[in-house]
Amino acid sequence: MTASKKQMKLGAFLMPTGHHIAAWRHPEAAIDAGIDVDHYVRLAQSAEAAGFDMLFLEDAAGVREADAEIASQTSRSIGFEPLSLLAAIAARTSTIGLVATASTSYNEPYGLARTFATIDLLSGGRAGWNLVTSASEIEAANFGARGLRPHVDRYERATEFADVVQRLWNPNNRTAALDHKGEHFEVKAGLGLEPSPQGSPVMVQAGSSDVGRNLAARTADVVFVATQTFDSAKSFYDDLKARVSAAGRHPDAVKIMPGVSPVVAETRAEAQAKFDELQELIPDEVGIALLASYLSTDALKGLPLDGPLPELTATQGMQSRQALVVEQARRDNLSIREVARHFAGARGHWRLVGTAQDIVDELEHWFVGGAADGFNVMPAFFPGELDAFNALIIPELRRRGLFRTAYEGSTLRANLGLTNGAGA
């Protein structure tokens, strides 16, 4: 393949023991990784040494599974509050971007804007906010809500929330009165903070529904997305870039970065053996519970695992993820067990197993073919698969001229090729 003149952007998506649901059972995994700050710092420093644009931390304001036994077998419910963790990582890194998830459903715009602006200043202009609208009944119950807000209502609140935050981050409003009075929020004053060297934190969004795409087109600098085929990735990419243009922004103002979970080794056989080892560690009940959680359904209970995925009613939860899973199940004629085991590997994201040449061939195809501006890398287990990515895939990307050999600047916006934010 011919190398592109532009270079892809890479995020390192951190998870306590890894993105594979059974990563915590891997013999090289650290069981207490979720509450070991040194573990996260080591991963951050490794990603920075490799030249990654950013770290990415996701979050949920509650445990992941209602069943305590299932939750105890995933390790995903044990972990630090991400903004506090970013502050700790910021002190022990120098250039890599620092992106964390925070929900518009259970925060207020002023407090969130102030916290991210502070981390942005403390880190020298490296912070980013991943905007989400919480889609879990468990989270809702932790904040006095009587069930999950309807999808459209969550995005109406998110749209006003994002608007207020971006106005608070605007240098002209840092000390002046804001005087915002909207349907969901009233905010009087500015933040009382100077802008960071990048102007304002980078705005990241991960929703793929129609309303999520519209919000991203208006507000996002980076969009993360779950896609599994080149055609679906290309369709999303073209659609979102068109919406960005329609919103009066240049298409290059938004970087689209699909999630990818690679398992890489020197030979294809070694890579497949590593992946097979992880797959064998998935208990059926854990895989089914994870799948049901993301589909926001209890329709799988009692069904034969070797039978087909049933018809599902529309969800108020993660609508785009439900659509992705159903599409894959129908396309590949998968049983419930097969869908669950596949989903457990990367939660519906693109999965690649092979040599560095195999994997970079695929990444380059999506990148050069106009289906991605880069990728949010989701190692199956830590630190092993991040180390393998850095040792095998990064050199191959550089050999083809697809990835930087040194950081272009000292801020996240500079390295992403974005202009300074919020009017700075």
Short mmCIF file of C-alpha atoms in Angstrom, two decimals:
data_model
loop_
_atom_site.label_atom_id
_atom_site.label_comp_id
_atom_site.label_asym_id
_atom_site.label_seq_id
_atom_site.Cartn_x
_atom_site.Cartn_y
_atom_site.Cartn_z
CA MET A 1 0.00 0.00 0.00
CA THR A 2 1.11 3.56 -0.69
CA ALA A 3 1.72 5.64 2.43
CA SER A 4 -0.38 8.76 2.90
CA LYS A 5 1.29 12.15 3.31
CA LYS A 6 -0.84 12.82 6.37
CA GLN A 7 -0.28 10.86 9.55
CA MET A 8 -2.80 9.01 11.66
CA LYS A 9 -3.71 9.99 15.20
CA LEU A 10 -3.63 7.43 18.00
CA GLY A 11 -5.35 7.28 21.36
CA ALA A 12 -4.39 4.80 24.08
CA PHE A 13 -7.67 3.70 25.66
CA LEU A 14 -6.74 2.63 29.19
CA MET A 15 -8.72 0.08 31.18
CA PRO A 16 -7.59 -1.46 34.49
CA THR A 17 -6.52 -4.92 33.31
CA GLY A 18 -7.41 -4.64 29.62
CA HIS A 19 -10.32 -4.36 27.22
CA HIS A 20 -11.00 -8.06 26.90
CA ILE A 21 -13.63 -8.96 29.49
CA ALA A 22 -11.45 -11.82 30.77
CA ALA A 23 -8.21 -9.81 30.83
CA TRP A 24 -8.14 -9.89 34.63
CA ARG A 25 -7.81 -13.68 34.47
CA HIS A 26 -4.75 -13.54 32.23
CA PRO A 27 -1.63 -14.77 34.07
CA GLU A 28 0.20 -11.50 33.33
CA ALA A 29 -2.62 -9.25 34.57
CA ALA A 30 -2.45 -7.31 37.84
CA ILE A 31 -5.70 -7.96 39.69
CA ASP A 32 -5.56 -4.66 41.62
CA ALA A 33 -4.70 -2.57 38.54
CA GLY A 34 -7.87 -0.50 38.84
CA ILE A 35 -6.70 1.04 42.11
CA ASP A 36 -2.96 1.16 41.42
CA VAL A 37 -1.98 4.66 40.31
CA ASP A 38 1.55 3.52 39.45
CA HIS A 39 0.06 0.99 37.01
CA TYR A 40 -1.74 3.79 35.15
CA VAL A 41 1.32 6.03 35.21
CA ARG A 42 3.47 3.27 33.71
CA LEU A 43 0.93 2.78 30.91
CA ALA A 44 0.78 6.54 30.31
CA GLN A 45 4.54 6.87 30.16
CA SER A 46 4.78 3.89 27.80
CA ALA A 47 2.17 5.43 25.46
CA GLU A 48 3.94 8.79 25.61
CA ALA A 49 7.30 7.22 24.76
CA ALA A 50 5.63 5.64 21.70
CA GLY A 51 4.21 9.00 20.55
CA PHE A 52 0.48 8.44 21.15
CA ASP A 53 -1.59 11.61 20.83
CA MET A 54 -3.68 10.97 23.92
CA LEU A 55 -4.73 8.74 26.76
CA PHE A 56 -8.42 8.03 27.08
CA LEU A 57 -10.25 7.08 30.28
CA GLU A 58 -13.90 6.05 30.24
CA ASP A 59 -16.20 6.09 33.25
CA ALA A 60 -19.56 5.07 34.66
CA ALA A 61 -21.07 6.53 37.80
CA GLY A 62 -21.86 3.14 39.25
CA VAL A 63 -20.99 -0.54 39.01
CA ARG A 64 -21.27 -2.06 35.55
CA GLU A 65 -23.47 -5.05 36.30
CA ALA A 66 -26.39 -5.35 38.70
CA ASP A 67 -25.42 -8.93 39.55
CA ALA A 68 -22.65 -8.73 42.15
CA GLU A 69 -21.27 -12.15 41.20
CA ILE A 70 -20.95 -11.14 37.55
CA ALA A 71 -19.44 -7.78 38.50
CA SER A 72 -16.80 -9.54 40.59
CA GLN A 73 -15.67 -11.49 37.52
CA THR A 74 -15.01 -8.56 35.21
CA SER A 75 -12.88 -6.03 37.17
CA ARG A 76 -14.58 -3.23 35.22
CA SER A 77 -16.44 -1.93 38.27
CA ILE A 78 -13.23 -1.26 40.21
CA GLY A 79 -11.36 1.90 39.33
CA PHE A 80 -10.53 5.50 40.11
CA GLU A 81 -12.69 8.51 39.34
CA PRO A 82 -11.04 9.51 36.03
CA LEU A 83 -10.54 13.26 36.50
CA SER A 84 -8.66 12.71 39.73
CA LEU A 85 -6.58 10.05 37.99
CA LEU A 86 -5.80 12.42 35.10
CA ALA A 87 -4.40 14.96 37.55
CA ALA A 88 -2.05 12.32 38.95
CA ILE A 89 -0.95 11.23 35.46
CA ALA A 90 -0.47 14.85 34.36
CA ALA A 91 2.18 15.32 37.04
CA ARG A 92 4.24 12.39 35.72
CA THR A 93 3.97 12.95 31.95
CA SER A 94 4.91 15.91 29.77
CA THR A 95 3.33 15.79 26.30
CA ILE A 96 0.66 13.14 25.83
CA GLY A 97 -2.96 14.32 25.83
CA LEU A 98 -5.21 13.52 28.79
CA VAL A 99 -8.85 12.75 27.96
CA ALA A 100 -11.47 11.60 30.45
CA THR A 101 -15.16 10.81 30.31
CA ALA A 102 -17.70 12.83 32.27
CA SER A 103 -21.46 12.60 31.95
CA THR A 104 -23.82 15.46 31.15
CA SER A 105 -26.57 13.52 32.92
CA TYR A 106 -25.16 13.69 36.45
CA ASN A 107 -22.92 16.77 36.48
CA GLU A 108 -23.44 20.52 36.25
CA PRO A 109 -21.74 22.55 33.51
CA TYR A 110 -19.98 25.09 35.73
CA GLY A 111 -18.30 22.53 37.98
CA LEU A 112 -17.29 20.30 35.09
CA ALA A 113 -15.95 23.21 33.03
CA ARG A 114 -13.90 24.45 35.99
CA THR A 115 -12.40 21.02 36.72
CA PHE A 116 -11.35 20.35 33.12
CA ALA A 117 -10.04 23.91 32.70
CA THR A 118 -7.94 23.41 35.83
CA ILE A 119 -6.46 20.12 34.57
CA ASP A 120 -5.82 21.82 31.24
CA LEU A 121 -3.83 24.56 32.96
CA LEU A 122 -2.00 22.17 35.30
CA SER A 123 -0.93 19.99 32.36
CA GLY A 124 0.17 22.83 30.09
CA GLY A 125 -2.71 22.43 27.64
CA ARG A 126 -3.19 18.66 27.37
CA ALA A 127 -6.73 18.02 28.67
CA GLY A 128 -9.80 16.77 26.83
CA TRP A 129 -13.39 16.04 27.84
CA ASN A 130 -15.23 13.01 26.45
CA LEU A 131 -18.88 14.02 26.61
CA VAL A 132 -21.33 11.20 27.29
CA THR A 133 -25.00 10.93 28.21
CA SER A 134 -25.24 8.14 30.77
CA ALA A 135 -27.25 5.18 29.48
CA SER A 136 -27.39 2.92 32.54
CA GLU A 137 -30.31 2.32 34.92
CA ILE A 138 -27.73 1.56 37.62
CA GLU A 139 -26.17 5.02 37.22
CA ALA A 140 -29.58 6.68 37.24
CA ALA A 141 -30.42 5.02 40.56
CA ASN A 142 -27.30 6.51 42.15
CA PHE A 143 -28.54 10.05 41.49
CA GLY A 144 -32.12 9.81 42.69
CA ALA A 145 -33.53 9.27 39.21
CA ARG A 146 -36.56 7.03 38.78
CA GLY A 147 -35.22 5.26 35.75
CA LEU A 148 -33.24 6.29 32.72
CA ARG A 149 -34.14 9.52 30.95
CA PRO A 150 -35.35 9.00 27.37
CA HIS A 151 -32.56 9.13 24.78
CA VAL A 152 -33.79 12.35 23.16
CA ASP A 153 -34.11 14.09 26.55
CA ARG A 154 -30.55 13.11 27.49
CA TYR A 155 -29.23 14.68 24.30
CA GLU A 156 -31.30 17.85 24.71
CA ARG A 157 -29.67 18.31 28.10
CA ALA A 158 -26.25 17.40 26.66
CA THR A 159 -26.58 19.98 23.89
CA GLU A 160 -27.27 22.81 26.32
CA PHE A 161 -24.58 21.46 28.67
CA ALA A 162 -21.93 21.50 25.92
CA ASP A 163 -22.93 25.00 24.85
CA VAL A 164 -22.56 26.35 28.38
CA VAL A 165 -19.20 24.65 28.91
CA GLN A 166 -17.77 26.00 25.67
CA ARG A 167 -18.96 29.50 26.55
CA LEU A 168 -17.31 29.19 29.98
CA TRP A 169 -14.07 28.12 28.30
CA ASN A 170 -14.11 31.09 25.93
CA PRO A 171 -11.38 33.54 27.03
CA ASN A 172 -13.82 36.44 26.81
CA ASN A 173 -16.05 34.80 29.41
CA ARG A 174 -13.41 33.61 31.87
CA THR A 175 -14.14 36.45 34.29
CA ALA A 176 -17.18 38.18 32.74
CA ALA A 177 -20.79 37.34 33.58
CA LEU A 178 -22.27 34.54 31.51
CA ASP A 179 -25.92 35.10 32.42
CA HIS A 180 -27.10 31.82 30.90
CA LYS A 181 -30.73 30.89 31.53
CA GLY A 182 -31.84 27.79 29.65
CA GLU A 183 -34.24 24.90 29.94
CA HIS A 184 -31.86 22.82 32.05
CA PHE A 185 -29.27 25.20 33.52
CA GLU A 186 -28.73 28.68 34.90
CA VAL A 187 -25.13 29.90 35.10
CA LYS A 188 -24.29 33.43 36.16
CA ALA A 189 -20.53 34.02 36.24
CA GLY A 190 -17.34 33.04 34.42
CA LEU A 191 -14.67 30.61 35.61
CA GLY A 192 -12.06 33.03 36.89
CA LEU A 193 -9.28 31.02 35.19
CA GLU A 194 -6.85 31.99 32.46
CA PRO A 195 -6.84 29.89 29.26
CA SER A 196 -4.24 27.15 28.91
CA PRO A 197 -1.68 27.22 26.07
CA GLN A 198 -4.19 25.34 23.88
CA GLY A 199 -7.01 27.77 24.69
CA SER A 200 -9.49 25.22 26.03
CA PRO A 201 -9.75 21.46 26.54
CA VAL A 202 -10.35 19.30 23.49
CA MET A 203 -13.99 18.23 23.07
CA VAL A 204 -14.46 14.50 22.46
CA GLN A 205 -17.73 12.72 21.71
CA ALA A 206 -18.63 9.06 21.25
CA GLY A 207 -22.33 8.96 20.40
CA SER A 208 -23.22 7.49 17.01
CA SER A 209 -26.99 7.93 16.98
CA ASP A 210 -28.50 10.61 14.77
CA VAL A 211 -28.74 13.14 17.60
CA GLY A 212 -25.26 12.14 18.79
CA ARG A 213 -23.82 12.83 15.35
CA ASN A 214 -25.51 16.22 15.21
CA LEU A 215 -24.08 17.16 18.59
CA ALA A 216 -20.61 16.00 17.53
CA ALA A 217 -20.81 17.98 14.28
CA ARG A 218 -21.46 21.16 16.26
CA THR A 219 -19.17 20.71 19.25
CA ALA A 220 -16.59 17.90 18.93
CA ASP A 221 -12.90 18.06 18.04
CA VAL A 222 -12.53 14.27 18.18
CA VAL A 223 -15.13 11.55 17.69
CA PHE A 224 -14.66 7.98 18.90
CA VAL A 225 -16.85 5.35 17.22
CA ALA A 226 -17.42 1.59 17.22
CA THR A 227 -17.39 0.16 13.68
CA GLN A 228 -16.40 -3.31 12.50
CA THR A 229 -16.17 -3.11 8.71
CA PHE A 230 -14.55 -0.68 6.29
CA ASP A 231 -17.90 0.06 4.65
CA SER A 232 -19.63 0.95 7.93
CA ALA A 233 -16.64 3.05 9.03
CA LYS A 234 -16.55 4.85 5.68
CA SER A 235 -20.29 5.51 5.82
CA PHE A 236 -20.02 6.98 9.33
CA TYR A 237 -16.96 9.04 8.37
CA ASP A 238 -18.58 10.56 5.27
CA ASP A 239 -21.85 11.25 7.06
CA LEU A 240 -20.24 12.97 10.04
CA LYS A 241 -17.85 15.03 7.92
CA ALA A 242 -20.85 16.22 5.87
CA ARG A 243 -22.65 17.23 9.08
CA VAL A 244 -19.55 19.08 10.24
CA SER A 245 -19.54 21.06 6.98
CA ALA A 246 -23.27 21.75 7.30
CA ALA A 247 -22.61 23.12 10.79
CA GLY A 248 -20.26 25.71 9.25
CA ARG A 249 -17.02 24.02 10.27
CA HIS A 250 -14.15 22.68 8.17
CA PRO A 251 -14.28 18.85 7.93
CA ASP A 252 -10.69 18.60 9.18
CA ALA A 253 -11.77 20.33 12.41
CA VAL A 254 -13.05 16.96 13.64
CA LYS A 255 -10.83 13.87 13.90
CA ILE A 256 -12.74 10.58 13.63
CA MET A 257 -11.03 7.72 15.47
CA PRO A 258 -12.68 4.27 15.48
CA GLY A 259 -11.86 1.92 18.31
CA VAL A 260 -9.57 -0.99 17.47
CA SER A 261 -8.46 -3.88 19.67
CA PRO A 262 -5.35 -5.53 18.19
CA VAL A 263 -3.68 -8.73 19.33
CA VAL A 264 -0.26 -8.78 17.67
CA ALA A 265 2.72 -11.13 17.60
CA GLU A 266 5.69 -11.99 15.39
CA THR A 267 3.65 -14.68 13.60
CA ARG A 268 -0.03 -15.16 12.87
CA ALA A 269 -0.05 -18.41 14.79
CA GLU A 270 1.36 -16.75 17.90
CA ALA A 271 -1.16 -13.92 17.69
CA GLN A 272 -4.08 -16.32 17.27
CA ALA A 273 -2.85 -18.43 20.19
CA LYS A 274 -2.75 -15.32 22.41
CA PHE A 275 -6.27 -14.39 21.42
CA ASP A 276 -7.60 -17.94 21.80
CA GLU A 277 -6.15 -18.08 25.31
CA LEU A 278 -8.15 -14.99 26.27
CA GLN A 279 -11.34 -16.27 24.66
CA GLU A 280 -11.12 -19.51 26.62
CA LEU A 281 -11.12 -17.50 29.85
CA ILE A 282 -14.65 -16.09 29.27
CA PRO A 283 -17.35 -17.77 31.40
CA ASP A 284 -20.59 -17.95 29.39
CA GLU A 285 -22.56 -16.18 32.09
CA VAL A 286 -20.14 -13.24 32.11
CA GLY A 287 -20.20 -12.88 28.33
CA ILE A 288 -24.01 -12.99 28.25
CA ALA A 289 -24.30 -10.49 31.11
CA LEU A 290 -21.95 -8.04 29.37
CA LEU A 291 -23.89 -8.35 26.12
CA ALA A 292 -27.25 -7.88 27.86
CA SER A 293 -25.92 -4.85 29.72
CA TYR A 294 -24.86 -3.07 26.52
CA LEU A 295 -28.09 -4.04 24.77
CA SER A 296 -30.17 -2.82 27.76
CA THR A 297 -32.27 -5.98 27.61
CA ASP A 298 -33.31 -8.96 29.69
CA ALA A 299 -34.61 -10.79 26.61
CA LEU A 300 -31.64 -13.19 26.62
CA LYS A 301 -32.59 -14.85 29.92
CA GLY A 302 -33.48 -18.49 29.58
CA LEU A 303 -32.83 -18.66 25.84
CA PRO A 304 -30.67 -21.47 24.41
CA LEU A 305 -27.17 -20.06 23.94
CA ASP A 306 -26.74 -21.86 20.63
CA GLY A 307 -29.92 -20.29 19.26
CA PRO A 308 -30.20 -16.99 17.36
CA LEU A 309 -30.25 -13.55 18.89
CA PRO A 310 -33.94 -12.67 19.41
CA GLU A 311 -35.68 -9.62 18.02
CA LEU A 312 -34.96 -6.74 20.40
CA THR A 313 -37.17 -3.83 21.28
CA ALA A 314 -35.78 -0.32 20.86
CA THR A 315 -33.71 0.79 23.83
CA GLN A 316 -33.35 4.07 25.67
CA GLY A 317 -29.77 3.02 26.38
CA MET A 318 -26.90 2.74 23.90
CA GLN A 319 -28.88 2.76 20.67
CA SER A 320 -25.96 2.75 18.24
CA ARG A 321 -24.28 -0.18 20.05
CA GLN A 322 -27.48 -2.22 19.97
CA ALA A 323 -27.78 -1.62 16.23
CA LEU A 324 -24.13 -2.63 15.70
CA VAL A 325 -24.55 -5.92 17.60
CA VAL A 326 -27.78 -6.86 15.86
CA GLU A 327 -26.28 -6.08 12.45
CA GLN A 328 -23.26 -8.30 13.14
CA ALA A 329 -25.39 -11.17 14.47
CA ARG A 330 -27.61 -11.15 11.40
CA ARG A 331 -24.74 -10.60 8.95
CA ASP A 332 -22.59 -13.44 10.27
CA ASN A 333 -25.47 -15.72 11.38
CA LEU A 334 -24.13 -15.89 14.94
CA SER A 335 -25.70 -17.65 17.90
CA ILE A 336 -26.22 -15.86 21.22
CA ARG A 337 -23.09 -17.53 22.62
CA GLU A 338 -21.04 -16.54 19.56
CA VAL A 339 -22.26 -12.95 19.69
CA ALA A 340 -21.47 -12.74 23.40
CA ARG A 341 -17.98 -14.21 23.02
CA HIS A 342 -17.18 -11.92 20.11
CA PHE A 343 -18.57 -8.90 21.98
CA ALA A 344 -16.58 -9.75 25.11
CA GLY A 345 -13.34 -9.37 23.16
CA ALA A 346 -13.73 -5.63 22.53
CA ARG A 347 -17.35 -4.65 23.39
CA GLY A 348 -18.34 -4.34 19.74
CA HIS A 349 -15.24 -2.53 18.51
CA TRP A 350 -13.04 -3.60 15.59
CA ARG A 351 -10.86 -6.57 16.49
CA LEU A 352 -7.63 -7.48 14.71
CA VAL A 353 -5.41 -10.53 15.27
CA GLY A 354 -2.17 -11.05 13.38
CA THR A 355 1.34 -9.80 12.70
CA ALA A 356 2.28 -6.13 12.66
CA GLN A 357 2.20 -6.21 8.85
CA ASP A 358 -1.29 -7.74 8.86
CA ILE A 359 -2.65 -5.20 11.32
CA VAL A 360 -1.01 -2.16 9.75
CA ASP A 361 -2.32 -3.24 6.35
CA GLU A 362 -5.84 -2.99 7.77
CA LEU A 363 -5.25 0.28 9.65
CA GLU A 364 -3.69 1.83 6.55
CA HIS A 365 -6.61 0.69 4.39
CA TRP A 366 -9.12 2.47 6.63
CA PHE A 367 -6.91 5.54 7.04
CA VAL A 368 -5.92 6.04 3.39
CA GLY A 369 -9.38 4.99 2.22
CA GLY A 370 -11.07 7.83 4.09
CA ALA A 371 -12.74 5.82 6.85
CA ALA A 372 -10.66 7.14 9.77
CA ASP A 373 -8.32 9.94 10.81
CA GLY A 374 -6.72 7.63 13.34
CA PHE A 375 -7.66 5.03 15.92
CA ASN A 376 -8.44 4.67 19.60
CA VAL A 377 -6.30 1.65 20.50
CA MET A 378 -7.86 -0.79 22.97
CA PRO A 379 -5.24 -3.37 24.10
CA ALA A 380 -6.77 -6.70 25.09
CA PHE A 381 -4.75 -6.83 28.31
CA PHE A 382 -2.27 -4.57 30.09
CA PRO A 383 0.59 -4.04 29.98
CA GLY A 384 1.31 -6.89 27.54
CA GLU A 385 -0.67 -5.83 24.49
CA LEU A 386 0.22 -2.14 24.81
CA ASP A 387 3.87 -3.17 24.97
CA ALA A 388 3.40 -5.39 21.92
CA PHE A 389 1.69 -2.57 20.00
CA ASN A 390 4.56 -0.22 20.80
CA ALA A 391 7.25 -2.75 19.94
CA LEU A 392 5.73 -4.16 16.74
CA ILE A 393 3.02 -1.93 15.26
CA ILE A 394 4.45 1.55 15.94
CA PRO A 395 7.71 0.79 14.04
CA GLU A 396 5.73 -0.58 11.10
CA LEU A 397 3.51 2.53 11.01
CA ARG A 398 6.63 4.71 11.02
CA ARG A 399 8.30 2.61 8.33
CA ARG A 400 5.34 3.41 6.08
CA GLY A 401 5.36 7.09 6.99
CA LEU A 402 1.97 6.83 8.70
CA PHE A 403 2.91 7.94 12.23
CA ARG A 404 5.07 10.59 13.83
CA THR A 405 8.62 10.05 15.03
CA ALA A 406 8.37 13.01 17.44
CA TYR A 407 5.60 15.18 18.84
CA GLU A 408 4.79 18.25 16.74
CA GLY A 409 3.95 20.44 19.73
CA SER A 410 3.45 20.53 23.48
CA THR A 411 -0.38 20.68 23.59
CA LEU A 412 -3.02 18.14 22.66
CA ARG A 413 -4.53 20.45 20.03
CA ALA A 414 -1.13 21.05 18.43
CA ASN A 415 -0.43 17.33 18.13
CA LEU A 416 -3.91 16.61 16.77
CA GLY A 417 -3.49 19.37 14.20
CA LEU A 418 -6.36 21.41 15.62
CA THR A 419 -6.59 25.16 16.10
CA ASN A 420 -6.71 26.57 19.62
CA GLY A 421 -10.13 26.20 21.16
CA ALA A 422 -12.99 28.35 22.44
CA GLY A 423 -11.97 31.47 20.58
CA ALA A 424 -8.43 31.60 21.97
#
